[in-house]
Amino acid sequence: MMYVHYEQAVEAMTKGLSRFMCSENAKHFAEIFAGNSLDGIYSHGMNRYPRYISDMESGICDPGVTEAEKVGGYGALEVYDAHFGVGPLIAEQMTARAIELAKAHGIACVALRNNSHWLRAGRYGLMMADAGLMGICFTNTCMNLTAWGTLEPSTGNNPITFAIPREKGSLVMDMAVSQYAYGKLEIMAQEGKMLDMPCGYDMEGRLTCDPKAIIESGKMSPMAMWKGSALSIMLDLCASMLSAGRTSRVIGLPADGEKGMSQAFIAIHPAAVVDMKAVQAQMEETIDFLHSLPPMAGSRGVHAPGEGLDRTRAKNRENGIPVTEETWARILQAEKENVQKIASKF
């Protein structure tokens, strides 16, 4: 593991992305990768950059498309088509539209089809919460999870996020429906570490804590067994129904390339209907109660999701963002290749 300062990471990734898109979009996209890692979400930050470069080179993602097209709407419900464009940039556009609609109507849902990987679900929930709204966002994925009752990859490790506005800093829960996100498996595999508990199967169908064996088999298991499986299936069907987009089955297996996800962005404006001062006071009392509980052995106690975000950001700003040597080498390689291609034109 090594440490890279945020500005250094943004600069290197911007140079690698600039052969695919204009400098403004390249920098913003680089800031998303680095920003997710800065927040401590290493599984959906800089480690995803090399894969995105590959997706743009192969055509899985069209880097020329950074805005979605509106294809339907009824009141505060709208549907867009991303046309396989740049996932995080388009997801931010959808989030901004959901915020705008919710502030006008009290609640809004923006559905999106045919998007590329949006990286970190919590980013879009936090955008809503920081705007004073509650946020619920979810996406389907390729079939990288075994539904309960089979050992075959058959549903997606479909992430969902809930975010709540808070005066002391927005709260956010961001989780996939496996015990570990796939990006976490990749990082653990690069570091040669084992998981704390089984999260999937090896090639022989045996539960294992070895992330390399799970990646090789492509057989991640759902959290909470049948409950995680049911949640995955319902998120998949809800996202695809709202957007008239692809289900995980149609998106296919990871080897096919994760292309054309269905996503939903739901924003709720609580201040339009409740006394937010009273609500915030009650929320703080609840969080204080959680903090007061005696911690179990080996635990730091109970905290609300996302409470430590500001501390993590400040720590990584000061000390640098932790990144594996393999990921940083691939980021620098993409930067070098772009510089060489630009030089070859002259």
mmCIF file of C-alpha atoms in Angstrom:
data_model
loop_
_atom_site.group_PDB
_atom_site.id
_atom_site.type_symbol
_atom_site.label_atom_id
_atom_site.label_comp_id
_atom_site.label_asym_id
_atom_site.label_seq_id
_atom_site.Cartn_x
_atom_site.Cartn_y
_atom_site.Cartn_z
ATOM 1 C CA MET A 1 0.000 0.000 0.000
ATOM 2 C CA MET A 2 1.187 3.505 -0.815
ATOM 3 C CA TYR A 3 -0.207 7.019 -0.250
ATOM 4 C CA VAL A 4 -0.957 9.562 -2.959
ATOM 5 C CA HIS A 5 -2.154 13.111 -2.368
ATOM 6 C CA TYR A 6 -5.544 14.028 -3.789
ATOM 7 C CA GLU A 7 -4.233 16.707 -6.165
ATOM 8 C CA GLN A 8 -1.553 14.350 -7.496
ATOM 9 C CA ALA A 9 -4.143 11.658 -8.134
ATOM 10 C CA VAL A 10 -6.496 14.053 -9.918
ATOM 11 C CA GLU A 11 -3.704 15.370 -12.127
ATOM 12 C CA ALA A 12 -2.521 11.905 -13.184
ATOM 13 C CA MET A 13 -6.015 10.582 -13.910
ATOM 14 C CA THR A 14 -7.049 13.748 -15.746
ATOM 15 C CA LYS A 15 -4.148 13.264 -18.164
ATOM 16 C CA GLY A 16 -5.141 9.652 -18.776
ATOM 17 C CA LEU A 17 -8.779 10.576 -19.388
ATOM 18 C CA SER A 18 -8.105 13.574 -21.623
ATOM 19 C CA ARG A 19 -7.737 11.430 -24.755
ATOM 20 C CA PHE A 20 -11.353 10.310 -24.313
ATOM 21 C CA MET A 21 -13.133 13.563 -23.429
ATOM 22 C CA CYS A 22 -12.692 17.319 -23.108
ATOM 23 C CA SER A 23 -10.379 18.606 -20.383
ATOM 24 C CA GLU A 24 -13.258 19.859 -18.213
ATOM 25 C CA ASN A 25 -15.018 16.491 -18.170
ATOM 26 C CA ALA A 26 -11.729 14.629 -17.768
ATOM 27 C CA LYS A 27 -10.844 16.639 -14.667
ATOM 28 C CA HIS A 28 -14.300 16.250 -13.147
ATOM 29 C CA PHE A 29 -14.283 12.514 -13.800
ATOM 30 C CA ALA A 30 -10.830 12.269 -12.193
ATOM 31 C CA GLU A 31 -12.136 14.219 -9.189
ATOM 32 C CA ILE A 32 -14.919 11.640 -8.790
ATOM 33 C CA PHE A 33 -12.469 8.732 -8.740
ATOM 34 C CA ALA A 34 -10.145 10.518 -6.303
ATOM 35 C CA GLY A 35 -13.032 11.912 -4.252
ATOM 36 C CA ASN A 36 -14.524 8.498 -3.622
ATOM 37 C CA SER A 37 -11.160 7.228 -2.388
ATOM 38 C CA LEU A 38 -10.679 10.406 -0.353
ATOM 39 C CA ASP A 39 -13.924 9.561 1.451
ATOM 40 C CA GLY A 40 -12.572 6.114 2.287
ATOM 41 C CA ILE A 41 -14.636 4.268 -0.329
ATOM 42 C CA TYR A 42 -11.544 2.634 -1.816
ATOM 43 C CA SER A 43 -13.555 -0.167 -3.445
ATOM 44 C CA HIS A 44 -15.264 2.344 -5.772
ATOM 45 C CA GLY A 45 -12.626 4.993 -6.221
ATOM 46 C CA MET A 46 -9.210 5.013 -7.837
ATOM 47 C CA ASN A 47 -9.067 1.227 -8.072
ATOM 48 C CA ARG A 48 -11.893 1.409 -10.642
ATOM 49 C CA TYR A 49 -10.016 3.826 -12.886
ATOM 50 C CA PRO A 50 -8.021 1.238 -14.884
ATOM 51 C CA ARG A 51 -11.204 -0.729 -15.587
ATOM 52 C CA TYR A 52 -12.974 2.407 -16.815
ATOM 53 C CA ILE A 53 -10.094 3.173 -19.152
ATOM 54 C CA SER A 54 -10.439 -0.359 -20.527
ATOM 55 C CA ASP A 55 -14.218 0.014 -20.871
ATOM 56 C CA MET A 56 -13.813 3.211 -22.880
ATOM 57 C CA GLU A 57 -11.155 1.658 -25.092
ATOM 58 C CA SER A 58 -13.322 -1.396 -25.796
ATOM 59 C CA GLY A 59 -16.534 0.537 -26.399
ATOM 60 C CA ILE A 60 -18.416 -0.755 -23.371
ATOM 61 C CA CYS A 61 -18.651 2.905 -22.322
ATOM 62 C CA ASP A 62 -18.988 5.734 -24.860
ATOM 63 C CA PRO A 63 -16.839 8.597 -23.490
ATOM 64 C CA GLY A 64 -18.416 11.014 -25.950
ATOM 65 C CA VAL A 65 -21.758 10.819 -24.127
ATOM 66 C CA THR A 66 -21.818 12.700 -20.816
ATOM 67 C CA GLU A 67 -25.494 13.653 -20.640
ATOM 68 C CA ALA A 68 -28.615 11.493 -20.760
ATOM 69 C CA GLU A 69 -31.623 11.999 -23.015
ATOM 70 C CA LYS A 70 -35.077 12.447 -21.495
ATOM 71 C CA VAL A 71 -37.425 9.834 -22.962
ATOM 72 C CA GLY A 72 -40.483 10.119 -20.719
ATOM 73 C CA GLY A 73 -42.064 11.932 -17.825
ATOM 74 C CA TYR A 74 -45.211 12.289 -15.735
ATOM 75 C CA GLY A 75 -45.252 14.881 -12.958
ATOM 76 C CA ALA A 76 -42.244 14.318 -10.718
ATOM 77 C CA LEU A 77 -41.364 10.997 -12.364
ATOM 78 C CA GLU A 78 -38.977 11.152 -15.312
ATOM 79 C CA VAL A 79 -37.136 8.572 -17.417
ATOM 80 C CA TYR A 80 -33.821 9.057 -19.215
ATOM 81 C CA ASP A 81 -31.588 7.048 -21.533
ATOM 82 C CA ALA A 82 -27.820 7.268 -20.954
ATOM 83 C CA HIS A 83 -26.919 5.654 -24.308
ATOM 84 C CA PHE A 84 -24.002 3.836 -22.615
ATOM 85 C CA GLY A 85 -22.257 7.092 -21.743
ATOM 86 C CA VAL A 86 -19.965 8.021 -18.836
ATOM 87 C CA GLY A 87 -21.766 6.592 -15.811
ATOM 88 C CA PRO A 88 -20.767 8.905 -12.927
ATOM 89 C CA LEU A 89 -21.138 12.114 -14.935
ATOM 90 C CA ILE A 90 -24.608 11.079 -16.079
ATOM 91 C CA ALA A 91 -25.560 9.881 -12.581
ATOM 92 C CA GLU A 92 -24.716 13.330 -11.222
ATOM 93 C CA GLN A 93 -26.952 14.874 -13.891
ATOM 94 C CA MET A 94 -29.821 12.591 -12.819
ATOM 95 C CA THR A 95 -29.228 13.414 -9.157
ATOM 96 C CA ALA A 96 -29.360 17.139 -9.847
ATOM 97 C CA ARG A 97 -32.625 16.692 -11.755
ATOM 98 C CA ALA A 98 -34.152 14.634 -8.929
ATOM 99 C CA ILE A 99 -33.185 17.380 -6.445
ATOM 100 C CA GLU A 100 -34.780 20.021 -8.661
ATOM 101 C CA LEU A 101 -38.015 18.043 -9.048
ATOM 102 C CA ALA A 102 -38.242 17.179 -5.335
ATOM 103 C CA LYS A 103 -37.877 20.798 -4.309
ATOM 104 C CA ALA A 104 -40.774 21.629 -6.615
ATOM 105 C CA HIS A 105 -43.032 18.647 -5.847
ATOM 106 C CA GLY A 106 -41.916 17.311 -2.437
ATOM 107 C CA ILE A 107 -40.780 13.963 -3.834
ATOM 108 C CA ALA A 108 -39.284 12.907 -7.156
ATOM 109 C CA CYS A 109 -37.985 9.854 -8.938
ATOM 110 C CA VAL A 110 -35.662 9.942 -11.934
ATOM 111 C CA ALA A 111 -35.092 6.591 -13.632
ATOM 112 C CA LEU A 112 -32.207 5.911 -15.982
ATOM 113 C CA ARG A 113 -31.485 3.122 -18.417
ATOM 114 C CA ASN A 114 -28.413 2.065 -20.394
ATOM 115 C CA ASN A 115 -25.893 3.697 -18.091
ATOM 116 C CA SER A 116 -22.316 2.617 -17.496
ATOM 117 C CA HIS A 117 -20.987 1.862 -14.013
ATOM 118 C CA TRP A 118 -21.775 4.799 -11.706
ATOM 119 C CA LEU A 119 -18.934 3.903 -9.286
ATOM 120 C CA ARG A 120 -20.182 4.799 -5.773
ATOM 121 C CA ALA A 121 -23.908 4.869 -5.017
ATOM 122 C CA GLY A 122 -23.406 6.930 -1.871
ATOM 123 C CA ARG A 123 -22.059 9.854 -3.873
ATOM 124 C CA TYR A 124 -25.499 10.572 -5.294
ATOM 125 C CA GLY A 125 -27.314 10.063 -2.007
ATOM 126 C CA LEU A 126 -24.916 12.530 -0.368
ATOM 127 C CA MET A 127 -25.576 15.077 -3.103
ATOM 128 C CA MET A 128 -29.256 14.907 -2.173
ATOM 129 C CA ALA A 129 -28.647 15.005 1.587
ATOM 130 C CA ASP A 130 -26.244 17.939 1.286
ATOM 131 C CA ALA A 131 -29.047 19.747 -0.575
ATOM 132 C CA GLY A 132 -31.355 19.163 2.414
ATOM 133 C CA LEU A 133 -33.177 16.166 0.956
ATOM 134 C CA MET A 134 -33.461 12.497 1.828
ATOM 135 C CA GLY A 135 -32.036 10.318 -0.912
ATOM 136 C CA ILE A 136 -32.577 6.747 -2.071
ATOM 137 C CA CYS A 137 -30.580 5.542 -5.073
ATOM 138 C CA PHE A 138 -30.054 2.051 -6.462
ATOM 139 C CA THR A 139 -28.737 0.281 -9.524
ATOM 140 C CA ASN A 140 -28.585 -3.195 -10.956
ATOM 141 C CA THR A 141 -25.363 -4.769 -12.212
ATOM 142 C CA CYS A 142 -24.195 -7.694 -14.273
ATOM 143 C CA MET A 143 -24.844 -11.206 -12.928
ATOM 144 C CA ASN A 144 -21.988 -11.320 -10.403
ATOM 145 C CA LEU A 145 -23.936 -12.874 -7.524
ATOM 146 C CA THR A 146 -25.410 -16.322 -6.925
ATOM 147 C CA ALA A 147 -29.123 -16.141 -6.151
ATOM 148 C CA TRP A 148 -30.145 -18.202 -3.117
ATOM 149 C CA GLY A 149 -30.731 -21.805 -4.171
ATOM 150 C CA THR A 150 -28.120 -22.019 -6.944
ATOM 151 C CA LEU A 151 -24.357 -21.897 -7.396
ATOM 152 C CA GLU A 152 -24.699 -20.176 -10.765
ATOM 153 C CA PRO A 153 -24.140 -16.412 -11.132
ATOM 154 C CA SER A 154 -27.738 -15.333 -11.653
ATOM 155 C CA THR A 155 -28.428 -11.893 -10.171
ATOM 156 C CA GLY A 156 -26.526 -8.678 -9.490
ATOM 157 C CA ASN A 157 -24.655 -7.407 -6.460
ATOM 158 C CA ASN A 158 -27.048 -4.488 -6.696
ATOM 159 C CA PRO A 159 -26.044 -1.478 -4.533
ATOM 160 C CA ILE A 160 -28.497 0.768 -2.720
ATOM 161 C CA THR A 161 -27.910 3.945 -0.751
ATOM 162 C CA PHE A 162 -29.981 5.865 1.793
ATOM 163 C CA ALA A 163 -28.903 9.376 2.765
ATOM 164 C CA ILE A 164 -30.295 11.765 5.380
ATOM 165 C CA PRO A 165 -29.576 15.494 5.794
ATOM 166 C CA ARG A 166 -28.003 16.384 9.140
ATOM 167 C CA GLU A 167 -26.679 19.661 10.465
ATOM 168 C CA LYS A 168 -23.525 17.983 11.786
ATOM 169 C CA GLY A 169 -22.867 16.290 8.465
ATOM 170 C CA SER A 170 -25.105 14.206 6.238
ATOM 171 C CA LEU A 171 -25.561 10.517 7.031
ATOM 172 C CA VAL A 172 -25.259 7.901 4.312
ATOM 173 C CA MET A 173 -25.623 4.139 4.094
ATOM 174 C CA ASP A 174 -24.141 2.689 0.924
ATOM 175 C CA MET A 175 -24.118 -1.059 0.464
ATOM 176 C CA ALA A 176 -24.231 -3.824 -2.076
ATOM 177 C CA VAL A 177 -26.143 -7.015 -1.332
ATOM 178 C CA SER A 178 -23.101 -9.235 -0.803
ATOM 179 C CA GLN A 179 -21.078 -9.216 2.410
ATOM 180 C CA TYR A 180 -18.280 -7.392 0.549
ATOM 181 C CA ALA A 181 -18.420 -5.218 -2.550
ATOM 182 C CA TYR A 182 -16.665 -6.661 -5.611
ATOM 183 C CA GLY A 183 -14.201 -3.777 -5.546
ATOM 184 C CA LYS A 184 -13.278 -4.733 -1.981
ATOM 185 C CA LEU A 185 -12.512 -8.267 -3.174
ATOM 186 C CA GLU A 186 -10.197 -6.838 -5.837
ATOM 187 C CA ILE A 187 -8.298 -4.740 -3.305
ATOM 188 C CA MET A 188 -7.965 -7.630 -0.841
ATOM 189 C CA ALA A 189 -6.775 -9.903 -3.647
ATOM 190 C CA GLN A 190 -4.148 -7.356 -4.719
ATOM 191 C CA GLU A 191 -2.930 -7.110 -1.129
ATOM 192 C CA GLY A 192 -2.868 -10.903 -0.703
ATOM 193 C CA LYS A 193 -5.296 -10.763 2.223
ATOM 194 C CA MET A 194 -8.118 -13.097 3.234
ATOM 195 C CA LEU A 195 -11.673 -12.005 4.041
ATOM 196 C CA ASP A 196 -12.998 -12.054 7.603
ATOM 197 C CA MET A 197 -15.836 -14.366 6.597
ATOM 198 C CA PRO A 198 -16.926 -16.382 3.536
ATOM 199 C CA CYS A 199 -18.312 -14.185 0.757
ATOM 200 C CA GLY A 200 -18.552 -16.617 -2.147
ATOM 201 C CA TYR A 201 -17.533 -19.930 -3.646
ATOM 202 C CA ASP A 202 -14.415 -21.320 -5.282
ATOM 203 C CA MET A 203 -14.370 -23.232 -8.574
ATOM 204 C CA GLU A 204 -15.416 -26.415 -6.740
ATOM 205 C CA GLY A 205 -18.467 -24.747 -5.189
ATOM 206 C CA ARG A 206 -17.024 -24.493 -1.674
ATOM 207 C CA LEU A 207 -17.572 -21.420 0.493
ATOM 208 C CA THR A 208 -14.306 -19.538 0.873
ATOM 209 C CA CYS A 209 -12.672 -16.478 2.436
ATOM 210 C CA ASP A 210 -10.142 -16.267 -0.418
ATOM 211 C CA PRO A 211 -10.991 -13.218 -2.585
ATOM 212 C CA LYS A 212 -8.854 -14.525 -5.485
ATOM 213 C CA ALA A 213 -10.806 -17.784 -5.558
ATOM 214 C CA ILE A 214 -14.133 -15.898 -5.563
ATOM 215 C CA ILE A 215 -13.012 -13.598 -8.369
ATOM 216 C CA GLU A 216 -11.819 -16.604 -10.369
ATOM 217 C CA SER A 217 -15.123 -18.474 -9.969
ATOM 218 C CA GLY A 218 -17.313 -15.378 -10.354
ATOM 219 C CA LYS A 219 -19.549 -16.779 -7.620
ATOM 220 C CA MET A 220 -20.190 -14.227 -4.897
ATOM 221 C CA SER A 221 -22.897 -15.140 -2.394
ATOM 222 C CA PRO A 222 -25.666 -12.824 -1.136
ATOM 223 C CA MET A 223 -25.545 -11.410 2.381
ATOM 224 C CA ALA A 224 -28.071 -12.904 4.801
ATOM 225 C CA MET A 225 -28.587 -15.811 2.393
ATOM 226 C CA TRP A 226 -32.159 -15.783 1.023
ATOM 227 C CA LYS A 227 -32.874 -12.260 2.304
ATOM 228 C CA GLY A 228 -29.971 -10.707 0.409
ATOM 229 C CA SER A 229 -30.957 -12.717 -2.640
ATOM 230 C CA ALA A 230 -34.545 -11.427 -2.474
ATOM 231 C CA LEU A 231 -33.337 -7.838 -2.060
ATOM 232 C CA SER A 232 -31.042 -8.189 -5.069
ATOM 233 C CA ILE A 233 -33.808 -9.539 -7.282
ATOM 234 C CA MET A 234 -36.296 -6.837 -6.261
ATOM 235 C CA LEU A 235 -33.801 -3.983 -6.757
ATOM 236 C CA ASP A 236 -33.028 -5.373 -10.208
ATOM 237 C CA LEU A 237 -36.687 -5.604 -11.198
ATOM 238 C CA CYS A 238 -37.596 -2.206 -9.707
ATOM 239 C CA ALA A 239 -34.766 -0.373 -11.478
ATOM 240 C CA SER A 240 -35.482 -2.024 -14.810
ATOM 241 C CA MET A 241 -39.252 -1.487 -14.511
ATOM 242 C CA LEU A 242 -38.972 2.218 -13.675
ATOM 243 C CA SER A 243 -36.538 2.871 -16.529
ATOM 244 C CA ALA A 244 -37.757 0.261 -19.042
ATOM 245 C CA GLY A 245 -34.115 -0.798 -19.005
ATOM 246 C CA ARG A 246 -32.107 -3.977 -18.817
ATOM 247 C CA THR A 247 -32.284 -6.517 -16.016
ATOM 248 C CA SER A 248 -29.132 -8.180 -14.707
ATOM 249 C CA ARG A 249 -29.950 -11.218 -16.859
ATOM 250 C CA VAL A 250 -29.869 -9.087 -19.999
ATOM 251 C CA ILE A 251 -26.738 -7.205 -18.905
ATOM 252 C CA GLY A 252 -25.073 -10.623 -18.687
ATOM 253 C CA LEU A 253 -22.048 -12.078 -16.939
ATOM 254 C CA PRO A 254 -19.010 -10.043 -15.827
ATOM 255 C CA ALA A 255 -17.000 -11.508 -18.706
ATOM 256 C CA ASP A 256 -19.461 -9.910 -21.139
ATOM 257 C CA GLY A 257 -18.592 -6.445 -19.833
ATOM 258 C CA GLU A 258 -20.812 -4.517 -17.432
ATOM 259 C CA LYS A 259 -22.808 -2.438 -19.891
ATOM 260 C CA GLY A 260 -26.206 -0.779 -19.790
ATOM 261 C CA MET A 261 -27.306 -0.685 -16.152
ATOM 262 C CA SER A 262 -30.730 0.465 -14.924
ATOM 263 C CA GLN A 263 -30.747 3.004 -12.090
ATOM 264 C CA ALA A 264 -33.150 4.988 -9.916
ATOM 265 C CA PHE A 265 -32.673 8.319 -8.118
ATOM 266 C CA ILE A 266 -35.344 9.158 -5.533
ATOM 267 C CA ALA A 267 -35.281 12.468 -3.663
ATOM 268 C CA ILE A 268 -37.613 13.438 -0.806
ATOM 269 C CA HIS A 269 -38.038 16.964 0.618
ATOM 270 C CA PRO A 270 -38.929 16.469 4.313
ATOM 271 C CA ALA A 271 -38.750 20.180 5.152
ATOM 272 C CA ALA A 272 -41.786 20.697 2.928
ATOM 273 C CA VAL A 273 -44.027 18.762 5.342
ATOM 274 C CA VAL A 274 -42.369 18.496 8.783
ATOM 275 C CA ASP A 275 -40.666 20.713 11.373
ATOM 276 C CA MET A 276 -37.033 19.978 10.562
ATOM 277 C CA LYS A 277 -35.737 21.543 13.783
ATOM 278 C CA ALA A 278 -37.796 19.111 15.856
ATOM 279 C CA VAL A 279 -36.901 16.195 13.591
ATOM 280 C CA GLN A 280 -33.186 16.994 13.746
ATOM 281 C CA ALA A 281 -33.346 17.229 17.560
ATOM 282 C CA GLN A 282 -34.957 13.797 17.800
ATOM 283 C CA MET A 283 -32.381 12.366 15.394
ATOM 284 C CA GLU A 284 -29.519 13.720 17.509
ATOM 285 C CA GLU A 285 -31.061 12.186 20.639
ATOM 286 C CA THR A 286 -31.194 8.822 18.871
ATOM 287 C CA ILE A 287 -27.594 9.072 17.685
ATOM 288 C CA ASP A 288 -26.479 10.101 21.193
ATOM 289 C CA PHE A 289 -28.256 7.032 22.558
ATOM 290 C CA LEU A 290 -26.401 4.799 20.098
ATOM 291 C CA HIS A 291 -23.104 6.385 21.116
ATOM 292 C CA SER A 292 -23.875 5.742 24.792
ATOM 293 C CA LEU A 293 -24.251 1.987 24.401
ATOM 294 C CA PRO A 294 -21.410 -0.087 25.914
ATOM 295 C CA PRO A 295 -19.198 -1.427 23.107
ATOM 296 C CA MET A 296 -18.764 -5.151 22.716
ATOM 297 C CA ALA A 297 -15.273 -6.623 22.961
ATOM 298 C CA GLY A 298 -13.080 -5.503 20.086
ATOM 299 C CA SER A 299 -15.615 -2.915 18.907
ATOM 300 C CA ARG A 300 -15.479 0.878 18.770
ATOM 301 C CA GLY A 301 -19.143 1.058 19.700
ATOM 302 C CA VAL A 302 -22.201 2.026 17.660
ATOM 303 C CA HIS A 303 -22.285 4.863 15.139
ATOM 304 C CA ALA A 304 -24.768 6.002 12.516
ATOM 305 C CA PRO A 305 -23.742 5.245 8.906
ATOM 306 C CA GLY A 306 -21.478 7.908 7.451
ATOM 307 C CA GLU A 307 -20.655 9.649 10.742
ATOM 308 C CA GLY A 308 -16.897 9.374 10.259
ATOM 309 C CA LEU A 309 -16.851 10.734 6.719
ATOM 310 C CA ASP A 310 -15.443 14.168 7.562
ATOM 311 C CA ARG A 311 -12.661 12.625 9.668
ATOM 312 C CA THR A 312 -11.727 10.217 6.885
ATOM 313 C CA ARG A 313 -11.614 13.035 4.330
ATOM 314 C CA ALA A 314 -9.408 15.167 6.568
ATOM 315 C CA LYS A 315 -7.066 12.261 7.324
ATOM 316 C CA ASN A 316 -6.651 11.335 3.655
ATOM 317 C CA ARG A 317 -6.179 14.991 2.702
ATOM 318 C CA GLU A 318 -3.326 15.288 5.155
ATOM 319 C CA ASN A 319 -1.652 11.890 4.827
ATOM 320 C CA GLY A 320 -2.538 10.970 1.255
ATOM 321 C CA ILE A 321 -5.047 8.496 -0.143
ATOM 322 C CA PRO A 322 -4.114 4.832 0.370
ATOM 323 C CA VAL A 323 -3.905 2.976 -2.948
ATOM 324 C CA THR A 324 -2.315 -0.301 -3.933
ATOM 325 C CA GLU A 325 0.946 -0.155 -5.884
ATOM 326 C CA GLU A 326 -0.690 -2.113 -8.710
ATOM 327 C CA THR A 327 -3.532 0.387 -9.118
ATOM 328 C CA TRP A 328 -1.217 3.430 -9.011
ATOM 329 C CA ALA A 329 1.116 1.836 -11.571
ATOM 330 C CA ARG A 330 -1.828 1.327 -13.931
ATOM 331 C CA ILE A 331 -2.964 4.932 -13.422
ATOM 332 C CA LEU A 332 0.519 6.201 -14.315
ATOM 333 C CA GLN A 333 0.638 3.846 -17.308
ATOM 334 C CA ALA A 334 -2.618 5.316 -18.663
ATOM 335 C CA GLU A 335 -1.182 8.811 -18.202
ATOM 336 C CA LYS A 336 2.029 7.804 -20.037
ATOM 337 C CA GLU A 337 0.141 6.225 -22.918
ATOM 338 C CA ASN A 338 -1.918 9.365 -23.405
ATOM 339 C CA VAL A 339 1.160 11.591 -23.421
ATOM 340 C CA GLN A 340 2.757 9.303 -26.027
ATOM 341 C CA LYS A 341 -0.333 9.383 -28.248
ATOM 342 C CA ILE A 342 -0.496 13.154 -28.099
ATOM 343 C CA ALA A 343 3.218 13.420 -28.943
ATOM 344 C CA SER A 344 2.832 11.055 -31.896
ATOM 345 C CA LYS A 345 0.420 13.510 -33.546
ATOM 346 C CA PHE A 346 3.145 16.131 -33.942
#
